[in-house]
Amino acid sequence: MTAIALGLRQNLAQSLLMVCPTLLAAIAASTAASGFAVAVRMRRSDHRRY
């Protein structure tokens, strides 16, 4: 039982190590895309004002 539990824990840790970077990368990409879209909108509104 202990060996199986340790194996499951190692598998969970490895899966978390594999998934966490991808999740962080996806979140960073989405936030960067939203920020870029907001910047483009602000620039377009500025161009329309002048």
Short mmCIF file of N, CA and C in Angstrom, two decimals:
data_model
loop_
_atom_site.label_atom_id
_atom_site.label_comp_id
_atom_site.label_asym_id
_atom_site.label_seq_id
_atom_site.Cartn_x
_atom_site.Cartn_y
_atom_site.Cartn_z
N MET A 1 0.85 -1.21 0.00
CA MET A 1 0.00 0.00 0.00
C MET A 1 0.88 1.25 0.00
N THR A 2 1.89 1.29 0.85
CA THR A 2 2.73 2.49 0.93
C THR A 2 3.46 2.71 -0.40
N ALA A 3 3.95 1.63 -1.00
CA ALA A 3 4.68 1.77 -2.27
C ALA A 3 3.73 2.32 -3.35
N ILE A 4 2.50 1.81 -3.39
CA ILE A 4 1.53 2.29 -4.38
C ILE A 4 1.21 3.76 -4.11
N ALA A 5 1.04 4.12 -2.83
CA ALA A 5 0.73 5.51 -2.50
C ALA A 5 1.88 6.42 -2.91
N LEU A 6 3.13 5.97 -2.66
CA LEU A 6 4.29 6.78 -3.05
C LEU A 6 4.33 6.93 -4.58
N GLY A 7 4.03 5.85 -5.28
CA GLY A 7 4.03 5.92 -6.74
C GLY A 7 2.97 6.89 -7.24
N LEU A 8 1.77 6.83 -6.63
CA LEU A 8 0.72 7.76 -7.03
C LEU A 8 1.13 9.19 -6.74
N ARG A 9 1.76 9.40 -5.59
CA ARG A 9 2.20 10.76 -5.25
C ARG A 9 3.22 11.26 -6.26
N GLN A 10 4.17 10.39 -6.64
CA GLN A 10 5.18 10.80 -7.61
C GLN A 10 4.52 11.12 -8.95
N ASN A 11 3.56 10.28 -9.35
CA ASN A 11 2.86 10.53 -10.61
C ASN A 11 2.11 11.85 -10.55
N LEU A 12 1.45 12.12 -9.42
CA LEU A 12 0.71 13.38 -9.27
C LEU A 12 1.67 14.56 -9.32
N ALA A 13 2.81 14.44 -8.65
CA ALA A 13 3.79 15.53 -8.65
C ALA A 13 4.30 15.77 -10.06
N GLN A 14 4.61 14.70 -10.79
CA GLN A 14 5.10 14.86 -12.16
C GLN A 14 4.04 15.49 -13.04
N SER A 15 2.79 15.04 -12.91
CA SER A 15 1.72 15.60 -13.73
C SER A 15 1.52 17.08 -13.40
N LEU A 16 1.61 17.43 -12.10
CA LEU A 16 1.46 18.84 -11.72
C LEU A 16 2.60 19.67 -12.30
N LEU A 17 3.83 19.12 -12.23
CA LEU A 17 4.97 19.85 -12.79
C LEU A 17 4.81 20.04 -14.29
N MET A 18 4.18 19.07 -14.96
CA MET A 18 3.97 19.18 -16.40
C MET A 18 2.82 20.12 -16.72
N VAL A 19 1.78 20.13 -15.89
CA VAL A 19 0.58 20.91 -16.19
C VAL A 19 0.74 22.37 -15.76
N CYS A 20 1.35 22.61 -14.61
CA CYS A 20 1.46 23.98 -14.09
C CYS A 20 2.12 24.94 -15.07
N PRO A 21 3.27 24.62 -15.65
CA PRO A 21 3.89 25.55 -16.61
C PRO A 21 2.98 25.84 -17.81
N THR A 22 2.28 24.82 -18.30
CA THR A 22 1.40 25.05 -19.44
C THR A 22 0.25 25.96 -19.04
N LEU A 23 -0.30 25.75 -17.83
CA LEU A 23 -1.39 26.61 -17.37
C LEU A 23 -0.88 28.05 -17.20
N LEU A 24 0.30 28.20 -16.60
CA LEU A 24 0.85 29.54 -16.43
C LEU A 24 1.10 30.20 -17.78
N ALA A 25 1.60 29.43 -18.74
CA ALA A 25 1.86 29.98 -20.07
C ALA A 25 0.55 30.40 -20.73
N ALA A 26 -0.50 29.58 -20.57
CA ALA A 26 -1.79 29.92 -21.18
C ALA A 26 -2.36 31.18 -20.53
N ILE A 27 -2.26 31.27 -19.21
CA ILE A 27 -2.77 32.47 -18.51
C ILE A 27 -1.99 33.70 -18.94
N ALA A 28 -0.67 33.58 -19.01
CA ALA A 28 0.16 34.72 -19.42
C ALA A 28 -0.18 35.13 -20.85
N ALA A 29 -0.39 34.15 -21.73
CA ALA A 29 -0.72 34.48 -23.12
C ALA A 29 -2.07 35.18 -23.20
N SER A 30 -3.05 34.70 -22.44
CA SER A 30 -4.38 35.32 -22.48
C SER A 30 -4.32 36.74 -21.92
N THR A 31 -3.60 36.93 -20.83
CA THR A 31 -3.50 38.27 -20.24
C THR A 31 -2.76 39.21 -21.20
N ALA A 32 -1.69 38.71 -21.84
CA ALA A 32 -0.94 39.54 -22.78
C ALA A 32 -1.83 39.90 -23.97
N ALA A 33 -2.62 38.94 -24.45
CA ALA A 33 -3.50 39.21 -25.59
C ALA A 33 -4.55 40.25 -25.22
N SER A 34 -5.13 40.12 -24.02
CA SER A 34 -6.14 41.09 -23.59
C SER A 34 -5.51 42.47 -23.42
N GLY A 35 -4.33 42.52 -22.84
CA GLY A 35 -3.64 43.81 -22.67
C GLY A 35 -3.31 44.43 -24.02
N PHE A 36 -2.87 43.61 -24.97
CA PHE A 36 -2.56 44.13 -26.31
C PHE A 36 -3.82 44.66 -26.97
N ALA A 37 -4.93 43.94 -26.81
CA ALA A 37 -6.20 44.39 -27.40
C ALA A 37 -6.61 45.73 -26.79
N VAL A 38 -6.46 45.86 -25.47
CA VAL A 38 -6.82 47.12 -24.80
C VAL A 38 -5.93 48.24 -25.31
N ALA A 39 -4.63 47.97 -25.47
CA ALA A 39 -3.71 48.99 -25.96
C ALA A 39 -4.11 49.42 -27.37
N VAL A 40 -4.47 48.46 -28.21
CA VAL A 40 -4.87 48.79 -29.58
C VAL A 40 -6.14 49.64 -29.55
N ARG A 41 -7.08 49.27 -28.69
CA ARG A 41 -8.32 50.07 -28.60
C ARG A 41 -8.00 51.49 -28.15
N MET A 42 -7.13 51.63 -27.15
CA MET A 42 -6.78 52.96 -26.66
C MET A 42 -6.11 53.77 -27.78
N ARG A 43 -5.22 53.14 -28.53
CA ARG A 43 -4.54 53.85 -29.61
C ARG A 43 -5.55 54.26 -30.68
N ARG A 44 -6.48 53.39 -31.02
CA ARG A 44 -7.48 53.71 -32.03
C ARG A 44 -8.34 54.88 -31.56
N SER A 45 -8.75 54.86 -30.30
CA SER A 45 -9.58 55.95 -29.77
C SER A 45 -8.77 57.25 -29.79
N ASP A 46 -7.48 57.17 -29.48
CA ASP A 46 -6.64 58.38 -29.50
C ASP A 46 -6.56 58.92 -30.93
N HIS A 47 -6.39 58.01 -31.90
CA HIS A 47 -6.32 58.46 -33.28
C HIS A 47 -7.64 59.09 -33.71
N ARG A 48 -8.73 58.53 -33.24
CA ARG A 48 -10.04 59.09 -33.62
C ARG A 48 -10.21 60.49 -33.01
N ARG A 49 -9.70 60.70 -31.80
CA ARG A 49 -9.87 62.00 -31.14
C ARG A 49 -9.13 63.08 -31.93
N TYR A 50 -7.90 62.79 -32.35
CA TYR A 50 -7.12 63.84 -33.03
C TYR A 50 -7.47 63.94 -34.51
#
